[in-house]
Coordinates of C-alpha atoms in Angstrom, one line a residue:
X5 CA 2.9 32.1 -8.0
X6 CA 3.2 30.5 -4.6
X7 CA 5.8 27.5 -5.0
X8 CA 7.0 24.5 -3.0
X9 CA 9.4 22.0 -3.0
X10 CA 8.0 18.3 -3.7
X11 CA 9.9 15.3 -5.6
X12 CA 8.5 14.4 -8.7
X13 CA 8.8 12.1 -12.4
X14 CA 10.2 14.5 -14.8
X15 CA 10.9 11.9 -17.1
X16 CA 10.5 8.4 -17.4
X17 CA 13.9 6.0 -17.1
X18 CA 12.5 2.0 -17.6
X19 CA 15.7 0.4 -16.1
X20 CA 17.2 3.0 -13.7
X21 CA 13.9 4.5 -12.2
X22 CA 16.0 6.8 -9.7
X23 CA 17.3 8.9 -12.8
X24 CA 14.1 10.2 -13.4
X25 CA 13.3 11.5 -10.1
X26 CA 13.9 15.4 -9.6
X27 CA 13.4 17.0 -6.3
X28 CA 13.1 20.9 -6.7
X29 CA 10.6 23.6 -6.9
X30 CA 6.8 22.9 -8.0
X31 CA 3.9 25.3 -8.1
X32 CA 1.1 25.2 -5.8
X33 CA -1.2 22.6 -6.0
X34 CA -4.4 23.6 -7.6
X35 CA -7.7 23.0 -7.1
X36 CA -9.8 21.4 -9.7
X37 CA -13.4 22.1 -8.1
X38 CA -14.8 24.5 -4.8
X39 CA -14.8 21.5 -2.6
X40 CA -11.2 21.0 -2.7
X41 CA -8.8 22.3 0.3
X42 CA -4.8 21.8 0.9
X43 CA -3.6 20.2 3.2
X44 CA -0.2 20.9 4.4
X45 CA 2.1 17.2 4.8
X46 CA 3.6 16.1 8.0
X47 CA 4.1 12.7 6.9
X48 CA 4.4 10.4 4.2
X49 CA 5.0 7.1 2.9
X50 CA 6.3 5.4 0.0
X51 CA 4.8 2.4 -2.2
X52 CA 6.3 0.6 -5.5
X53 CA 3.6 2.6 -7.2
X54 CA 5.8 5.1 -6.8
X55 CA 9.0 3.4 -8.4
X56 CA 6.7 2.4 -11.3
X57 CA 5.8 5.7 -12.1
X58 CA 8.9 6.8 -12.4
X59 CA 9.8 4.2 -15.1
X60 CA 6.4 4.7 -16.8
X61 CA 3.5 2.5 -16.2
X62 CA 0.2 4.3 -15.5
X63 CA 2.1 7.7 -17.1
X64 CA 2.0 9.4 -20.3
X65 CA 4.8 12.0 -21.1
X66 CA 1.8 14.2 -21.1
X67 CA 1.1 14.1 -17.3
X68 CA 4.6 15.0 -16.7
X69 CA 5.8 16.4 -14.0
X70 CA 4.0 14.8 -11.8
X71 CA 4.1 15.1 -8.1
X72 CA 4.3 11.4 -6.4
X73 CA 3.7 9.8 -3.5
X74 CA -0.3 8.4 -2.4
X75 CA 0.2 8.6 1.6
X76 CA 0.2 11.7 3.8
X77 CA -1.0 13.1 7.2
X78 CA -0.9 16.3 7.6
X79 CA -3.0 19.7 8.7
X80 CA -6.1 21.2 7.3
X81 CA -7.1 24.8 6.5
X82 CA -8.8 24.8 9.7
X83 CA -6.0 23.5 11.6
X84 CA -7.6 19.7 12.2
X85 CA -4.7 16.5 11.7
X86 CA -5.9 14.7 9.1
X87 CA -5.3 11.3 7.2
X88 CA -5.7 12.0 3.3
X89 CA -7.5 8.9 1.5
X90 CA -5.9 9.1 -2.1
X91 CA -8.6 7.7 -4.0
X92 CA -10.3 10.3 -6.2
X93 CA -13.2 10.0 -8.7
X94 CA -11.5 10.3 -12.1
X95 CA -14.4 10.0 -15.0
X96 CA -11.3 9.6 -17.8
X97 CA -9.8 6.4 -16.5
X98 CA -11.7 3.5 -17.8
X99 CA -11.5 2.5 -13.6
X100 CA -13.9 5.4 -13.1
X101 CA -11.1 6.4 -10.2
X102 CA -7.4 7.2 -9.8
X103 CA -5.4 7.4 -6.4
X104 CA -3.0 10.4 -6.2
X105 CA 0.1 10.5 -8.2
X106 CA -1.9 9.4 -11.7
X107 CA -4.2 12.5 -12.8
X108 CA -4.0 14.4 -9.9
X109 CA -0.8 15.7 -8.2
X110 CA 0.6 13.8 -5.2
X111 CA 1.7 13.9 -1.5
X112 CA 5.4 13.5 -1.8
X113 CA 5.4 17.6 -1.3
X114 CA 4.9 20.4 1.3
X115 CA 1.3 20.6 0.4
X116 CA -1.5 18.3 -1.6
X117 CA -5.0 19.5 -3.0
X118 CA -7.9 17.0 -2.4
X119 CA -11.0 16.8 -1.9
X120 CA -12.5 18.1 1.6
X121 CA -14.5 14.2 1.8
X122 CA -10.9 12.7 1.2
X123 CA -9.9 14.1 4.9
X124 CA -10.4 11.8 7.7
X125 CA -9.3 12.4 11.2
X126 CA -6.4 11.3 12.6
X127 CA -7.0 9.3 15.8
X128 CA -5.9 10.1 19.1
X129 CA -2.9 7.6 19.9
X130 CA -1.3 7.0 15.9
X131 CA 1.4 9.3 15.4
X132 CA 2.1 11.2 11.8
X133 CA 4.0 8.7 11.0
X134 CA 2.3 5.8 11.7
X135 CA -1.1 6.6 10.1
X136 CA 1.0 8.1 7.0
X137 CA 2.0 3.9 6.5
X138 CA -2.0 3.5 5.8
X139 CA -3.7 4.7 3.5
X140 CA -2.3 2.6 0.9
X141 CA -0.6 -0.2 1.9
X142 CA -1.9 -1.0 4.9
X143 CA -5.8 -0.3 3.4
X144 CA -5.2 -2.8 0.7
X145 CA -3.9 -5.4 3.2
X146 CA -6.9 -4.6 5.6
X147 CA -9.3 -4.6 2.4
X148 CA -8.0 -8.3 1.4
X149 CA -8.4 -9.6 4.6
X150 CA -11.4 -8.1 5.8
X151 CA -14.0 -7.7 3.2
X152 CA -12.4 -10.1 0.3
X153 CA -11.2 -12.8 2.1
X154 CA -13.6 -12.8 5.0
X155 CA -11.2 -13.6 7.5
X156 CA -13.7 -13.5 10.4
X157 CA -15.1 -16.6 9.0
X158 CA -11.5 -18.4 8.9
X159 CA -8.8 -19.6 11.1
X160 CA -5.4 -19.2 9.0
X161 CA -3.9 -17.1 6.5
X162 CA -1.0 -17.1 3.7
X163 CA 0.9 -14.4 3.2
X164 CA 2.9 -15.2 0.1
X165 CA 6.2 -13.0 0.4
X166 CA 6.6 -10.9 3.5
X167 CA 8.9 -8.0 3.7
X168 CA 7.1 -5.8 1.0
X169 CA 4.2 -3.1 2.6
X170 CA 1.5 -5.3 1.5
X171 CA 2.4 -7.9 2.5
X172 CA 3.7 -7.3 6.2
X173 CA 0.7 -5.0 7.0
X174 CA -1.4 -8.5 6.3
X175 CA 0.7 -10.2 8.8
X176 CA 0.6 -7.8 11.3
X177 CA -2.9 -7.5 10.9
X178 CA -3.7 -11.1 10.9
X179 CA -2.1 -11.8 13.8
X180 CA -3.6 -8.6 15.5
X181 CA -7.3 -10.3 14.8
X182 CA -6.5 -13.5 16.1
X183 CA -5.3 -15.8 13.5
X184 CA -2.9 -18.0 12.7
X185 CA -0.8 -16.5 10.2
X186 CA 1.6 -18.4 8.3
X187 CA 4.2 -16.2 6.0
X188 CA 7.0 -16.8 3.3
X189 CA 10.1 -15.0 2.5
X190 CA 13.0 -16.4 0.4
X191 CA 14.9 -14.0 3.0
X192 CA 16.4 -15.8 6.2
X193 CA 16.6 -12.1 7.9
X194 CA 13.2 -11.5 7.2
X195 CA 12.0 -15.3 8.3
X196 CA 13.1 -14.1 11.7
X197 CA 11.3 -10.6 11.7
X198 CA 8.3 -12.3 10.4
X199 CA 8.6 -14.8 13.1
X200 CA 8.4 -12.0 15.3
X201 CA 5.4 -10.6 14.4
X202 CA 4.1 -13.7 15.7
X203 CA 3.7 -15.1 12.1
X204 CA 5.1 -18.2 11.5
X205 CA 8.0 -18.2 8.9
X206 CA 8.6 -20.4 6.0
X207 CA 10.6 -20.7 2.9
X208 CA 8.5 -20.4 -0.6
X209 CA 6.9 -23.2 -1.6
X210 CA 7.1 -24.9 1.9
X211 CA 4.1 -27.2 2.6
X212 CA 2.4 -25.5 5.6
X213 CA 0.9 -27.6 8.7
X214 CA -2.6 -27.5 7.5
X215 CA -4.4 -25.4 4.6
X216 CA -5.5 -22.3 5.2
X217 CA -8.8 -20.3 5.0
X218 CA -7.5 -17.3 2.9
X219 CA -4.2 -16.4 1.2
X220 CA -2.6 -13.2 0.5
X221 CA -0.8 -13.2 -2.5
X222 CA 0.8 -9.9 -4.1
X223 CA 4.0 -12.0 -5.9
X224 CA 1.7 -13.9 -8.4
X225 CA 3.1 -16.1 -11.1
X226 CA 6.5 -17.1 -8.9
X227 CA 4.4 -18.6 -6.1
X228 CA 0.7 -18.9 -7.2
X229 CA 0.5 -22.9 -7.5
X230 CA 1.9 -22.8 -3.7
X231 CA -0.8 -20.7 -3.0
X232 CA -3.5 -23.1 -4.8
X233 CA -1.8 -26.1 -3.0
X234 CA -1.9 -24.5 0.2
X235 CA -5.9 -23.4 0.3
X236 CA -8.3 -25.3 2.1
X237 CA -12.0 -26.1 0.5
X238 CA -13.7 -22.9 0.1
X239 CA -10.6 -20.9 0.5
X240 CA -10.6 -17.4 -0.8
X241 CA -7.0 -16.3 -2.7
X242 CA -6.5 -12.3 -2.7
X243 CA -5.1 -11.1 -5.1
X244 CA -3.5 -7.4 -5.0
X245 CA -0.3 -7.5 -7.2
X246 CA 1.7 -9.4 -9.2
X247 CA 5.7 -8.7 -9.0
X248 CA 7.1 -11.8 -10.1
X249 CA 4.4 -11.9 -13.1
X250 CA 0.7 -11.6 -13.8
X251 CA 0.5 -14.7 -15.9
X252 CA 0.7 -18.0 -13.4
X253 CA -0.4 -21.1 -14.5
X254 CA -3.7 -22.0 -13.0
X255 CA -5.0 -25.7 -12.0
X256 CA -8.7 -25.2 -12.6
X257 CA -9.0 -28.9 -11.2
X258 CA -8.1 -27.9 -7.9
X259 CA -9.9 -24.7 -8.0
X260 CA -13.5 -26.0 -8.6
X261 CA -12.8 -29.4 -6.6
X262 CA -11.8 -27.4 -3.9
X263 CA -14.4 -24.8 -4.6
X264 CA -11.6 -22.2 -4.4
X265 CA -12.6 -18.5 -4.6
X266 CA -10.1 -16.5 -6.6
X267 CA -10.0 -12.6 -6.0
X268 CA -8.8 -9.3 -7.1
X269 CA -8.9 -6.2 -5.1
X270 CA -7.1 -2.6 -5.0
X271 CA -6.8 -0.3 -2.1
X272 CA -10.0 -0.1 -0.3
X273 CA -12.7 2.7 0.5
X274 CA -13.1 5.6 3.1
X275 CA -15.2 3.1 5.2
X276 CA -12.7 0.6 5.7
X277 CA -9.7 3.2 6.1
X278 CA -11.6 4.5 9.1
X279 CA -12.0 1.5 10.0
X280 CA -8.4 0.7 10.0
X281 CA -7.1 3.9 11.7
X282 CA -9.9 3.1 14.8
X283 CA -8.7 -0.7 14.5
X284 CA -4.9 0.2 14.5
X285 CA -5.6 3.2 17.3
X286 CA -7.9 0.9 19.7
X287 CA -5.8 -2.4 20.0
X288 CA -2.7 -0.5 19.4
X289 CA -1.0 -1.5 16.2
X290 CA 1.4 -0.3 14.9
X291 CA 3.0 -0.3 11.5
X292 CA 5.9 -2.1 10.3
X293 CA 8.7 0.9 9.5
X294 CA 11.8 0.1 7.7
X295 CA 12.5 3.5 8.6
X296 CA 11.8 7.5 8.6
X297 CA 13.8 9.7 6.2
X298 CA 13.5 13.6 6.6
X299 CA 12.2 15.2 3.5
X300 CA 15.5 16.8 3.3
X301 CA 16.7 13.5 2.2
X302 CA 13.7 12.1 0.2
X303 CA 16.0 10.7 -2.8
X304 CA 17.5 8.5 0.0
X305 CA 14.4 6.9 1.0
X306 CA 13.3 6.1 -3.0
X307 CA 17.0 4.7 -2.8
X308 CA 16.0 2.5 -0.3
X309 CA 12.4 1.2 -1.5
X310 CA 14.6 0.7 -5.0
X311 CA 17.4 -1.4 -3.2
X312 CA 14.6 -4.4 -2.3
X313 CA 16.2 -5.0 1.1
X314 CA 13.2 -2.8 3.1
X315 CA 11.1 -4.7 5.4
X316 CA 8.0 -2.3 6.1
X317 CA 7.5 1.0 5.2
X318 CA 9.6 3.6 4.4
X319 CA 8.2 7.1 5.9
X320 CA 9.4 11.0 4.9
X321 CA 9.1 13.0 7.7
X322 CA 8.3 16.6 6.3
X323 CA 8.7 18.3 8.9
X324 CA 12.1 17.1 9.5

């Protein structure tokens, strides 16, 4: 049996979600069905998802070990670059799909097993790297602004709490199409990297210059009225996460005299991915990177996600 190394959950640790990460030896990946190929990994990214599998939510001791990480770039049998999108039909989760690292093993490893219609071309211009930052992140962000909250018929945006992946891909890409993009972080560091994304920068709860057209919010219960106040009539709020709680209080008042458009949305579909790559490639965007870790080193780079200071991505290089 062909092995590899790869980090993974072994067990799950609530409170210390580092413990329960082991980076070592794992079989090959196998491959559930004909059409599947592996790929082997260039690049990779990180995402919270990650740190929440290793304490337990979305797991069952059953699954265990499981191989994390949703992001890669990396080479095809045939030699092609290739972006993996991580969203796989799953008929036993009651969401009908999963997104690698929850039935099926993930990317944080030498090699992944997909799908061949999972693989879509890296574009000339977008380095490993780069395009490794978006197929989760950065498709979500794309996703809310795009076909959920319609930007192209608005003028301004919200982005509730900046510095997280989410949350800085939807600055960078609502100020790469155009709009006026207003941000907040309690962070006075990440105020001024906001601010020079071209965003501008405000403190939570800050009453904004006018209302917008659409909000971004991944924080949830900590700054949802702020998001409420701060929509215009007919305003659509996205709605992707919820890390400071998933039960805000809610003014219905304001949302139906306002006419507000509440929305939830995950990830996004192989469609808008491409889109994203020829979007990022042609007007030459380019994700925000807290930084690049070699594989060698991948327990540092969960380290860093876990320490809540990263603004941006963090990316493992794997072939570093």
């Amino acid at each position: 049996m062909r092995i590899m190394r790869a980090a993974f959950a072994s067990r799950f640790d609530a409170d210390n979600p580092l413990a329960a990460l082991t980076v070592g030896d794992r079989p090959e990946p196998a491959h559930p069905d004909d059409d599947w190929v592996t790929v082997q990994v260039r690049a990779s990214s990180l995402n919270h998802h990650d740190l929440w599998s290793l304490r337990g939510v979305g797991l069952a001791d059953g699954q265990l070990p499981m191989i994390l990480g949703c992001d890669a770039v990396g080479t095809d049998p045939d030699g092609n670059e290739v972006v993996v999108y991580p969203v796989l039909p799953t008929p036993g989760d009651p969401r009908g799909v999963s997104i690698l690292s929850e039935h099926y093993q993930g990317t944080l490893a030498e090699r992944v097993a997909v799908p061949r219609m999972n693989l879509l071309p890296l574009p000339t211009g977008l380095s490993a790297t780069d395009a490794a930052c978006l197929p989760t992140a950065w498709l979500t962000a794309w996703r809310m602004l795009t076909t959920r909250g319609r930007v192209a018929d608005g003028e301004s945006v919200l982005v509730q709490g900046a510095g997280g992946g989410v949350a800085t891909a939807a600055v960078a890409l609502g100020v790469a199409l155009g709009k006026r993009v207003y941000a907040t972080s309690r962070d006075a560091g990440k105020r001024e990297r906001i601010a020079a994304l071209g965003a501008t920068a405000v403190e939570p709860g800050a009453r904004l210059p006018e209302r917008v057209d659409v909000v971004i919010e991944t924080i949830g219960a900590a700054t949802f009225d702020h998001s409420l106040k701060s929509a215009a009539p007919l305003a659509r709020i996205v709605v992707a996460g919820a890390t400071s709680g998933h039960l805000p209080a809610v003014n219905l008042r304001r949302v139906f005299a306002m006419q507000l458009e509440i929305l939830g949305t995950s990830m996004g579909t192989p469609d808008e991915l491409t889109e994203l790559l020829a979007f990022c490639a042609e007007h030459e965007v380019r994700p925000v990177v807290d930084s690049v870790v070699p594989f060698s080193r991948v327990a540092d780079a969960f380290a860093r996600l876990h320490s809540g200071g990263v603004f941006g991505k963090v990316v493992v290089d794997h072939t570093a």
